Coordinates of C-alpha atoms and ligand atoms in Angstrom, one line a residue:
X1 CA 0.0 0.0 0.0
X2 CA 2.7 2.1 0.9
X3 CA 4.0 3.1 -2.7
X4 CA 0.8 2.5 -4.6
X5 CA -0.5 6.1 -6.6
X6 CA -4.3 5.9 -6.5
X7 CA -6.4 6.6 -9.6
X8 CA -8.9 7.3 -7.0
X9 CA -8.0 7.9 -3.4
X10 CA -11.7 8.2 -1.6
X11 CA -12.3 10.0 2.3
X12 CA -15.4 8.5 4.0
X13 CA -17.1 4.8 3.4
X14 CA -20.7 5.9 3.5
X15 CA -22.9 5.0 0.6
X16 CA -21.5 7.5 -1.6
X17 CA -18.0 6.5 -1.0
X18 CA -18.0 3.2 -1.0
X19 CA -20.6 2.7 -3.9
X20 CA -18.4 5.2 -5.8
X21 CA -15.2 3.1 -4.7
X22 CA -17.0 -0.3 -5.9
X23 CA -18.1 1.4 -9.6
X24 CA -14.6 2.6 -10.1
X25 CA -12.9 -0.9 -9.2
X26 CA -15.5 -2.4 -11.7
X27 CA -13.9 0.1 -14.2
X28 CA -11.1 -1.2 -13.5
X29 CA -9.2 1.7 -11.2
X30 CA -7.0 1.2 -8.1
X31 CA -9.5 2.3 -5.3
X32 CA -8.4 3.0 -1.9
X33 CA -11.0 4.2 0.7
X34 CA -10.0 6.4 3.8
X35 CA -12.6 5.9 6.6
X36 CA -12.1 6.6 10.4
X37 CA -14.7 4.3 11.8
X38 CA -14.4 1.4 13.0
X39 CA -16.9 -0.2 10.4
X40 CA -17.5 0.8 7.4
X41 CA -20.7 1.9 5.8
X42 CA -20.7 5.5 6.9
X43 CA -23.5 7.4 8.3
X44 CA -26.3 5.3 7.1
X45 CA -25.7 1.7 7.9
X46 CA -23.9 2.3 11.3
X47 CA -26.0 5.3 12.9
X48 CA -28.6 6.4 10.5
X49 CA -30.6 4.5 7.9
X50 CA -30.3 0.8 8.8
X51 CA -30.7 1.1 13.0
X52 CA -33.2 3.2 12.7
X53 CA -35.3 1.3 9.6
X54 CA -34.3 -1.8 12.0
X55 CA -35.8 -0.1 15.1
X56 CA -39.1 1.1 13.4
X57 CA -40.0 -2.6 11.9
X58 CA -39.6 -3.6 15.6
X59 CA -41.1 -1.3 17.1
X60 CA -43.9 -1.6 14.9
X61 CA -44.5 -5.3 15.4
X62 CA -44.5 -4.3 19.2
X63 CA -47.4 -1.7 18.1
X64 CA -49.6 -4.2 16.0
X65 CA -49.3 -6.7 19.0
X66 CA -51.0 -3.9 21.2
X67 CA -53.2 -2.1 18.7
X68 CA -53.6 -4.5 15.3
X69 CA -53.9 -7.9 16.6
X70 CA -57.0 -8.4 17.9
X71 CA -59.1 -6.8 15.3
X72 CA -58.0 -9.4 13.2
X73 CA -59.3 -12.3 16.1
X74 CA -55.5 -12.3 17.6
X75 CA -55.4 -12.2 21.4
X76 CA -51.9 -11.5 22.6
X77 CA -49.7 -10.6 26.2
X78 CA -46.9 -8.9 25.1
X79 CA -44.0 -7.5 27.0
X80 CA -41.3 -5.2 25.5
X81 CA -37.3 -6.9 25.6
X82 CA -35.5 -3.9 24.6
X83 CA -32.3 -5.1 25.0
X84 CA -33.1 -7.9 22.2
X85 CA -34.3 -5.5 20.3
X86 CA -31.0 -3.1 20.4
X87 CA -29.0 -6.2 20.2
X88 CA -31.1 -7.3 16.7
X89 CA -30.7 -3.6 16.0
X90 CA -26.8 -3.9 16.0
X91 CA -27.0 -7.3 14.2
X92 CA -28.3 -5.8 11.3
X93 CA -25.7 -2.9 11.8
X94 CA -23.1 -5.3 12.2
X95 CA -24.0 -7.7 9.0
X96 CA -24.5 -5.1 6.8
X97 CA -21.1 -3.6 7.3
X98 CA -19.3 -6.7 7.0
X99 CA -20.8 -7.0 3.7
X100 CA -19.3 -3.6 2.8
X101 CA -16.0 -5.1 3.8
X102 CA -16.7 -8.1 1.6
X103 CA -17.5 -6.2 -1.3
X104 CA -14.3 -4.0 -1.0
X105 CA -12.1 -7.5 -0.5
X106 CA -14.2 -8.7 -3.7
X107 CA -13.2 -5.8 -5.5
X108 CA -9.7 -5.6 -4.6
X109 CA -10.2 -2.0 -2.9
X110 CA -8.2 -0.9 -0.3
X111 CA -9.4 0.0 3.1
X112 CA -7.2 2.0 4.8
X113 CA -8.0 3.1 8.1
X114 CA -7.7 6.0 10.3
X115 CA -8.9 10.0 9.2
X116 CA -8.1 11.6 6.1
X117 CA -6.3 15.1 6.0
X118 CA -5.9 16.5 2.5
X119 CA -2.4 18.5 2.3
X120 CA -2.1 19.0 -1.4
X121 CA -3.6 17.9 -4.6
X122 CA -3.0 14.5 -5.0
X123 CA -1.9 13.9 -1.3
X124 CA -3.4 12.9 1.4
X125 CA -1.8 12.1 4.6
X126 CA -3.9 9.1 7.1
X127 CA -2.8 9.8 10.8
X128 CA 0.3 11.0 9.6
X129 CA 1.2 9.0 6.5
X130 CA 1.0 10.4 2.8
X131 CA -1.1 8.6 0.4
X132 CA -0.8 9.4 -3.2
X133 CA -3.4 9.1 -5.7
X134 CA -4.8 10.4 -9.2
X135 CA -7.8 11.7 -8.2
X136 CA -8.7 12.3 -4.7
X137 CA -12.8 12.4 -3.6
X138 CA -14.5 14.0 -0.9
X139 CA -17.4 11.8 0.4
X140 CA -17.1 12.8 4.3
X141 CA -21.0 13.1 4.8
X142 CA -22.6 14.8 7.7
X143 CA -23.1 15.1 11.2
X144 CA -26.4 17.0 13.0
X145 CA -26.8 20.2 12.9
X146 CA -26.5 21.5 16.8
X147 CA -28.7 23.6 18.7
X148 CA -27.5 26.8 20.4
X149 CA -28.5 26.4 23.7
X150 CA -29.3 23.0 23.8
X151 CA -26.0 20.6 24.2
X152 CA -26.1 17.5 23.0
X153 CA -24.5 15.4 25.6
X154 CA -26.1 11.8 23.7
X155 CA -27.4 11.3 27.6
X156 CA -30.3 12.9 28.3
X157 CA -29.8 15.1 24.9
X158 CA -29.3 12.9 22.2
X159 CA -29.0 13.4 18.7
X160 CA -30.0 10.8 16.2
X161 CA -27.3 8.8 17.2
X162 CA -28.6 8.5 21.3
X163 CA -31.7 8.3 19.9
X164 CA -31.2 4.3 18.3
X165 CA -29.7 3.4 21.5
X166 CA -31.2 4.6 24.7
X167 CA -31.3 2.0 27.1
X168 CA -34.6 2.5 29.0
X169 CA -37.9 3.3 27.0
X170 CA -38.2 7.6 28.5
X171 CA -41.6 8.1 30.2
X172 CA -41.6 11.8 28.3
X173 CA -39.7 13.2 25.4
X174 CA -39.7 15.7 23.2
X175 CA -38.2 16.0 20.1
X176 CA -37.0 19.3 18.8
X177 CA -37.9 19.2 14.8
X178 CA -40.5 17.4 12.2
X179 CA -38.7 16.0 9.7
X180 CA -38.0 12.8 8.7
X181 CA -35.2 11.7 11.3
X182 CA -37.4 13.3 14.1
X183 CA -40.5 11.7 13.3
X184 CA -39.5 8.5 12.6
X185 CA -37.4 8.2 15.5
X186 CA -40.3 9.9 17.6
X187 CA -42.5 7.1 16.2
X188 CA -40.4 4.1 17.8
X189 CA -40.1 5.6 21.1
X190 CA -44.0 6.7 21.2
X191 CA -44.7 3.2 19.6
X192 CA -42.7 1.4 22.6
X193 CA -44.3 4.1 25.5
X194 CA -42.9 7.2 25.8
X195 CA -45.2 10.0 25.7
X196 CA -43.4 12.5 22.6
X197 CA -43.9 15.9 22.0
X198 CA -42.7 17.3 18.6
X199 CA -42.0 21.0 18.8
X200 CA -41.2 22.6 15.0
X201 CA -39.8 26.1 14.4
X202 CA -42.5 26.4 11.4
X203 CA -45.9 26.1 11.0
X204 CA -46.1 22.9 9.4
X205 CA -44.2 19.2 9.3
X206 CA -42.1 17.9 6.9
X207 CA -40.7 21.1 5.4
X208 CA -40.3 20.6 1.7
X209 CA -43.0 17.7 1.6
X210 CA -46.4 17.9 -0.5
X211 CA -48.5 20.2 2.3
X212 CA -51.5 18.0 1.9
X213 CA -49.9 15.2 2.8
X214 CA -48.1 17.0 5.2
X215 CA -51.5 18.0 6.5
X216 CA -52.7 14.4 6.6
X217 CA -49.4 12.9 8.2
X218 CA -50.0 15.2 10.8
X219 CA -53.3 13.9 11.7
X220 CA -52.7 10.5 11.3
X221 CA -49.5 10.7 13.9
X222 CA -51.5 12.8 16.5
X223 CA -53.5 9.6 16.7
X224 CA -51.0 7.7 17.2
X225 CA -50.6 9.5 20.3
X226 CA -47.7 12.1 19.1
X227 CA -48.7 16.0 20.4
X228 CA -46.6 18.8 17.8
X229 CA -46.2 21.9 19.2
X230 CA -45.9 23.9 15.8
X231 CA -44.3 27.3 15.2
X232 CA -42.3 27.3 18.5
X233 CA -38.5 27.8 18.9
X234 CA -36.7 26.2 21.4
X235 CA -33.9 28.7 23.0
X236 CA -32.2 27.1 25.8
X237 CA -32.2 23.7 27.6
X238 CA -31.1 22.7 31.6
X239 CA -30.1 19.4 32.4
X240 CA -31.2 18.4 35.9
X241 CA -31.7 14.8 37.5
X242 CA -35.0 14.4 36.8
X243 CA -34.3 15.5 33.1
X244 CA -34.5 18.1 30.7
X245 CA -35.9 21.3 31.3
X246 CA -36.6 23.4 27.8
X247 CA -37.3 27.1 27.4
X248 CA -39.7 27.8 24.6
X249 CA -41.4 30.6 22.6
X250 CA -43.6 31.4 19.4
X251 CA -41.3 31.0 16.3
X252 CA -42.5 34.6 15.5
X253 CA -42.4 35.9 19.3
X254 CA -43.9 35.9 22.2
X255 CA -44.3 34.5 25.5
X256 CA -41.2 32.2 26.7
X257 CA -42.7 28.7 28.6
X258 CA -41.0 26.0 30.4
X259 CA -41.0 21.6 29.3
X260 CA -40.2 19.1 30.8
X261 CA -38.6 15.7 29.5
X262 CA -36.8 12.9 30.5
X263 CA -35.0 12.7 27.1
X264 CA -34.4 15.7 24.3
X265 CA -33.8 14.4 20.8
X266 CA -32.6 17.2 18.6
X267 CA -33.1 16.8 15.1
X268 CA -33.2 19.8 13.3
X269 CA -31.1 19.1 10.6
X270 CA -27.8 18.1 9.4
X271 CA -24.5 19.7 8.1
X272 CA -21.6 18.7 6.2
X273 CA -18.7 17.4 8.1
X274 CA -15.4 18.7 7.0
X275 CA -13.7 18.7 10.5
X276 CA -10.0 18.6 9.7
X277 CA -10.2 17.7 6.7
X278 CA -7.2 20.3 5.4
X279 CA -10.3 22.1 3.0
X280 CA -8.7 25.6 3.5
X281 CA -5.6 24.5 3.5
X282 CA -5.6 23.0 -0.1
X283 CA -8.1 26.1 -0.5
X284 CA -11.4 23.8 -1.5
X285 CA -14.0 26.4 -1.7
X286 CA -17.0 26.0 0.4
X287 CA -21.0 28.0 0.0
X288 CA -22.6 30.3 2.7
X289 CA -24.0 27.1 4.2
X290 CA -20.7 25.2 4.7
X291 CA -21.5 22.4 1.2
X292 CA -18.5 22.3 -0.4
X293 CA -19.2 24.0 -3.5
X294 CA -18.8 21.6 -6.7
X295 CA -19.0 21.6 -10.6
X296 CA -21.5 19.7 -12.8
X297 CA -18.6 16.9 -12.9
X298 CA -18.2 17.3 -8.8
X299 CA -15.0 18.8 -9.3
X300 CA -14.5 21.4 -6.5
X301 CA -12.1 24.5 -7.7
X302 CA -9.2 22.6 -7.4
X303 CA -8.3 20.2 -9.6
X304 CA -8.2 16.8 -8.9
X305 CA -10.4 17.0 -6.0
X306 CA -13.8 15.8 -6.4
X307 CA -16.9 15.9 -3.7
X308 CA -20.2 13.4 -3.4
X309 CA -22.9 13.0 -1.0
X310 CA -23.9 14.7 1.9
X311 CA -21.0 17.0 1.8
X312 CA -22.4 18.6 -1.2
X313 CA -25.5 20.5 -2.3
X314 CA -28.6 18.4 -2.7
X315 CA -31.1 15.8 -0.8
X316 CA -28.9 14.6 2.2
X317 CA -29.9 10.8 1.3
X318 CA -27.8 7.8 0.7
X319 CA -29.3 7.1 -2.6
X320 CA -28.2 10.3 -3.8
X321 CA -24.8 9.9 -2.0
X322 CA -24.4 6.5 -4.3
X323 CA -25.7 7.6 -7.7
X324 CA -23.0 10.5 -7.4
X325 CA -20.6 8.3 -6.3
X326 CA -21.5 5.8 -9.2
X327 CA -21.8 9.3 -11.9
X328 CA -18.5 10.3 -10.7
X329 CA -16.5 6.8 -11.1
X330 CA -18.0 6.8 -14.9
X331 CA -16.9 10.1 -15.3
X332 CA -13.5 9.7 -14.2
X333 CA -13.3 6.5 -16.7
X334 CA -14.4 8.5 -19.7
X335 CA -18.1 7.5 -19.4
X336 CA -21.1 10.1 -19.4
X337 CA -22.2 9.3 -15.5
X338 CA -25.2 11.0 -15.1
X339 CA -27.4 11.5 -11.5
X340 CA -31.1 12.7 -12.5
X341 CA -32.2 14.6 -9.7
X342 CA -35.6 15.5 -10.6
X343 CA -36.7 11.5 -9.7
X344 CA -35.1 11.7 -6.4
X345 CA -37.2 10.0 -4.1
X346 CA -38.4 10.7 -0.5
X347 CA -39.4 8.7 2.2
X348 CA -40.0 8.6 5.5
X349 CA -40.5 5.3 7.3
X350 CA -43.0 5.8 9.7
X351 CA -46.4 4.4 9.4
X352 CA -48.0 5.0 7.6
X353 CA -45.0 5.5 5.0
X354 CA -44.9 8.5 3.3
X355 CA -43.2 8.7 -0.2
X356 CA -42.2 11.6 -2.5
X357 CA -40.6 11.9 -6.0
X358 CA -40.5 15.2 -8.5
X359 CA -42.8 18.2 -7.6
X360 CA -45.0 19.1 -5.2
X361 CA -48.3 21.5 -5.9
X362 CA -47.0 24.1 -4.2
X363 CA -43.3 23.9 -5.9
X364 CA -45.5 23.9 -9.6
X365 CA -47.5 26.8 -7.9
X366 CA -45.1 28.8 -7.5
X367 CA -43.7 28.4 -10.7
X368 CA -46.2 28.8 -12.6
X369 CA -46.5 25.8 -14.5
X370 CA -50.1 24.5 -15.1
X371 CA -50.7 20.8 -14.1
X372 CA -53.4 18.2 -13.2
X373 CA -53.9 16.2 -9.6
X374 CA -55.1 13.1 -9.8
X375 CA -55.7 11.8 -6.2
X376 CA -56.7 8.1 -5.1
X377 CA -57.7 7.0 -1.4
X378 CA -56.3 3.8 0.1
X379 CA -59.8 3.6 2.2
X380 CA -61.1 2.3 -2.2
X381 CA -58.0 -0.2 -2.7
X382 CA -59.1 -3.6 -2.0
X383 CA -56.0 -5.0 -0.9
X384 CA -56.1 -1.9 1.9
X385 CA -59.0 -2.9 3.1
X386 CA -58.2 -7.0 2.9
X387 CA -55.0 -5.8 5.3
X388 CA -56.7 -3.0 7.1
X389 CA -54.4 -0.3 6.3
X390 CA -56.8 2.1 4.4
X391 CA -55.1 5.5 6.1
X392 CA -53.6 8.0 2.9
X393 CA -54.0 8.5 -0.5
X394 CA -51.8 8.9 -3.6
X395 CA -51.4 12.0 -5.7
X396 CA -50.1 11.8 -9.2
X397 CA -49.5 15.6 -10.9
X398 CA -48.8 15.8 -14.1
X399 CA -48.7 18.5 -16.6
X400 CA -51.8 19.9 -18.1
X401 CA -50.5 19.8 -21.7
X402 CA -48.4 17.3 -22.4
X403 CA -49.9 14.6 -19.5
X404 CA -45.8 14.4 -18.6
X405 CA -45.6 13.4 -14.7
X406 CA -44.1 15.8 -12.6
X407 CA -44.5 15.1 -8.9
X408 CA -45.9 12.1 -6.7
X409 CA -47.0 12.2 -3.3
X410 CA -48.1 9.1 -1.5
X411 CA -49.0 8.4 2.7
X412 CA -50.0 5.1 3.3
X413 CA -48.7 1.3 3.9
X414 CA -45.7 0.7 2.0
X415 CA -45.6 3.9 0.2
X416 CA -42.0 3.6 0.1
X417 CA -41.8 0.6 -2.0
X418 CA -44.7 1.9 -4.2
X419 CA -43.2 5.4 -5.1
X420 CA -40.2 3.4 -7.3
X421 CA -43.7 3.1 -10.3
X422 CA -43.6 6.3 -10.5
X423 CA -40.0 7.2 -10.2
X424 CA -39.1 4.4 -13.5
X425 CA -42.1 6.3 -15.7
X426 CA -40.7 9.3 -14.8
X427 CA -37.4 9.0 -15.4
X428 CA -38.4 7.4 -18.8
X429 CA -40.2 10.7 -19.3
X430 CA -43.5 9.2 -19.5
X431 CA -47.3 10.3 -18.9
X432 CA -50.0 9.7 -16.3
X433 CA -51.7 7.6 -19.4
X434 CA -48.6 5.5 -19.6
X435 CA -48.3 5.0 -15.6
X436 CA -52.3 4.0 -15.8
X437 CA -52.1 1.6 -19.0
X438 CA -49.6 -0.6 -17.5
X439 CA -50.2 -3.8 -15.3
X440 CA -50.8 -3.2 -12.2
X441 CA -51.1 -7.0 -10.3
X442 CA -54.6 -7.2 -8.3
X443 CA -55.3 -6.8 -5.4
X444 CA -52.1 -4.8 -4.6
X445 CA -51.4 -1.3 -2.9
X446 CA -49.9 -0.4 -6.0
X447 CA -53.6 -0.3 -7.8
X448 CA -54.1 3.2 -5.8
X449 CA -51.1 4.4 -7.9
X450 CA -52.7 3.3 -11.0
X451 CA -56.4 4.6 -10.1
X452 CA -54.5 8.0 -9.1
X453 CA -53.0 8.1 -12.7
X454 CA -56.2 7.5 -14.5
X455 CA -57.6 10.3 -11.4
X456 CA -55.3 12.6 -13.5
X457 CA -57.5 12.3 -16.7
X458 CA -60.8 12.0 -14.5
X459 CA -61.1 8.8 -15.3
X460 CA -60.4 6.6 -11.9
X461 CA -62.3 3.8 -12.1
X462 CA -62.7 2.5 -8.3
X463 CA -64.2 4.9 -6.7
Ligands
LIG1 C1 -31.0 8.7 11.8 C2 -30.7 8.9 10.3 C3 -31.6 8.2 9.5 C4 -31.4 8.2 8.1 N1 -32.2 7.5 7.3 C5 -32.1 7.6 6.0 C6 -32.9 6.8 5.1 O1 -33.8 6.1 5.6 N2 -32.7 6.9 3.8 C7 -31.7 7.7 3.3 O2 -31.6 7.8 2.0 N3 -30.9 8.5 4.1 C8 -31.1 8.4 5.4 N4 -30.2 9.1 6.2 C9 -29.2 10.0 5.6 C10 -28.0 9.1 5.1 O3 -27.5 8.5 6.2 C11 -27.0 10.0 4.4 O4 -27.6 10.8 3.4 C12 -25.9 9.2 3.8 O5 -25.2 8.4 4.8 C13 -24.8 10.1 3.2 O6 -23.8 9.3 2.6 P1 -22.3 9.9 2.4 O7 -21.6 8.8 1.8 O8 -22.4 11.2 1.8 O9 -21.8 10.1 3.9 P2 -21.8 9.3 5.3 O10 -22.7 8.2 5.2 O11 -22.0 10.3 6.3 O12 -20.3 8.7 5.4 C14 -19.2 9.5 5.5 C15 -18.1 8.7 6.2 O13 -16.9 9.5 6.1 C16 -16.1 9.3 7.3 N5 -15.2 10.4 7.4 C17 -15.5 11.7 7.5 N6 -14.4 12.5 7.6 C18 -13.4 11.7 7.4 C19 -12.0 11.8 7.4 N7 -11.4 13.1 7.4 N8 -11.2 10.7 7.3 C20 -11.7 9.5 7.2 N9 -13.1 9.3 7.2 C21 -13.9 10.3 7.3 C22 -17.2 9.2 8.4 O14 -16.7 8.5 9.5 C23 -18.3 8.5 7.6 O15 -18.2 7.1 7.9 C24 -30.4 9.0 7.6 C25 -29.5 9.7 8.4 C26 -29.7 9.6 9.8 C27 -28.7 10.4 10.7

């Protein structure tokens, strides 16, 4: 390893780097990938994606047992093992980033451990040793964004990361944001007990998100017990032994109010992490909001060094961390790699699921482009009712001339899975007519998605 010249020296193993690394060994380049913890996988299999999806299918189970079972002729005692379910938690964590390690022995890449510090173009140093490479590439991610007044101590004020693996179910808790980490993490510990409040700066959840959906979501978690406290800022936070005491006020001002919790999960957003990294050193050129600022290519203003993922502009997701990673590798080998991120999809994994691809109404509002909604309830799709899951709807939009899909908005079972129909039509270009002529197996979820598609041309046929 020592002498080897990299054609592409990679910083961080998170799905953008080590999807990336895996693409360029395929085309046949000497990959080595710089990652300082222990396992690999980055951000989303070892404290974001995977322990959480792992945490909300168990918790879930433990929810149905209480609230599903018996109106489907199922009398069961159930007890919560949380334990078991952090250890199964951190056995999925566990397999999955061995098989990142597997895949990088498959593909000859090296894995060279320890953190990254850039000192010149075309060399990197690891814990004090110079690596040389080709092409070096940024793919650091991101940590949460903190709170001023409110110190994370991952105790009693926990980020994402306390937040998979508190060790007692908290009586109380509040979570400081509504978007998608806060609310599905709010939904596992409601789910197992805790009684969650979910305060938001704005007036709405899920910032970004269709509004009617948003609206909908809403209402559907405040049954499940969840209370939001909407367009109130929290400003400072006390730690005492018998919890967290939070100082609150109107978004817009007003008068300041004391909670209580026994746990504060702050989730407000996340940041790129660059934290010595050498950027301004090597003089990598950042934006106002700390993203390391890239070309279409990812090239940053110096030559040679390339970004992906988190750390740049865009959807912080993993998917969009790996297609950049995979557009990039192609690239570098001569080929036209190419990320499409108008079919970006969105999904938080709550339950119901809610699932988002293209535009939403109030994005084509705004600019002014003319389109139809067609809109289909789960409470009219058979195999809803045959499972009893008839909470949400889907929404196809598409544009009033040229039938062209633009947006899709879905909240209800499995939503996630469904949203890839419309992502493939989309990113084939195709029409709400082509979306409603195909095959659509019966009786399946995915019907709603057909009947919303024919809804478009006023011709849904279920209901
Ligand atoms: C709780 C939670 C749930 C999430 N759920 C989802 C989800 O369901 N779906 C989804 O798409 N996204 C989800 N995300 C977001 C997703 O995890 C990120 O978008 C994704 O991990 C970004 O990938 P990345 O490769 O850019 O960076 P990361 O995954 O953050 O990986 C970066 C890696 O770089 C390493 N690193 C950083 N600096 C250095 C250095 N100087 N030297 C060596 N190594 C370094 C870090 O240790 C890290 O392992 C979730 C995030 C969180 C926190």
């Amino acid at each position: 390893m020592a002498d080897t010249v990299y054609d592409l020296l990679i910083i961080g193993a998170g799905p953008g780097g080590y999807v990336g690394a895996i693409r360029a060994a395929q085309l046949g380049m000497k990959v080595g990938v710089i990652e300082k913890r222990a396992k690999l996988g980055g951000t989303c299999l070892n404290i974001g994606c995977i322990p959480s999806k792992a945490l909300l299918q168990s918790s879930e189970k433990f929810r149905d047992s209480q609230h599903a079972f018996a109106k489907h002729g199922i009398k069961a005692a159930v007890e919560l093992d949380l334990p078991t379910m952090m250890k199964r938690k951190d056995g999925v964590v566990d397999q999955l980033t061995k098989g990142v390690a597997f895949l990088f022995r498959k593909h000859k890449i090296d894995h060279i451990a320890g953190h990254g510090t850039i000192k010149a173009r075309g060399l990197v140093e690891v814990d004090g040793k110079p690596i040389k490479a080709k092409n070096i590439v940024i793919a650091t991610g991101s940590e949460s964004t903190p709170l001023p007044g409110v110190a994370v101590d991952e105790k009693r004020i926990v980020s994402s990361t306390g937040a998979i693996a508190l060790e007692a179910v908290p009586k109380t808790m509040i979570v400081i944001g509504a978007g998608y980490i806060g609310l599905e993490m709010g939904s596992v510990w409601s789910r197992l007990g805790a009684k969650v409040t979910v305060v938001e700066f704005l007036d709405r959840i899920v910032p970004g998100m269709d509004g009617e959906v948003a609206k909908q979501f809403q209402r559907i978690l405040e049954k499940q017990g969840l209370v939001f406290r909407l367009g109130s800022k929290v400003t400072a936070a006390k730690t005492g032994n018998d919890g967290v005491s939070l100082t609150l006020e109107p978004s817009k001002g007003g008068a300041v109010e004391e909670m209580k919790a026994d746990i504060v999960l702050v989730a407000i957003g996340r940041r790129p992490f660059v934290d010595k990294l050498g950027l301004d050193a090597v003089g990598v050129a950042r934006d106002k909001r700390g993203f390391i600022a890239v070309d279409a290519h990812y090239q940053t203003n110096v030559p040679g060094i390339y970004a992906i993922g988190d750390a740049i502009p865009g959807p912080m997701l993993a998917h969009k961390a790996e297609e950049e990673g995979v557009a990039l590798a192609e690239m570098l080998a001569g080929q036209a790699g190419h990320v499409n991120y108008e079919t970006v999809p969105g999904i938080v994994y709550t339950w119901p699921e809610v699932a988002t691809v293209g535009k939403t109404e109030e994005q084509l509002k705004e600019a002014g482009i003319a389109y139809k909604a067609g809109k289909f309830p789960f409470t009219a799709n058979s195999r809803a009712i045959c499972n009893d899951e008839r909470e949400g709807f889907v929404k196809i939009l598409a544009d009033a001339k040229t039938d062209r899909i633009l947006g899709a908005h879905i909240i209800g079972a499995e939503a996630g899975d469904m949203i890839h129909a419309v992502v493939n039509v989309m990113e084939f270009g195709g029409s709400a007519e082509d979306l409603a002529r195909s095959f659509h197996a019966h009786p399946t979820y995915n019907e709603a998605v057909r009947e919303a598609a024919l809804a478009v041309a006023g011709r849904a046929r279920q209901i």
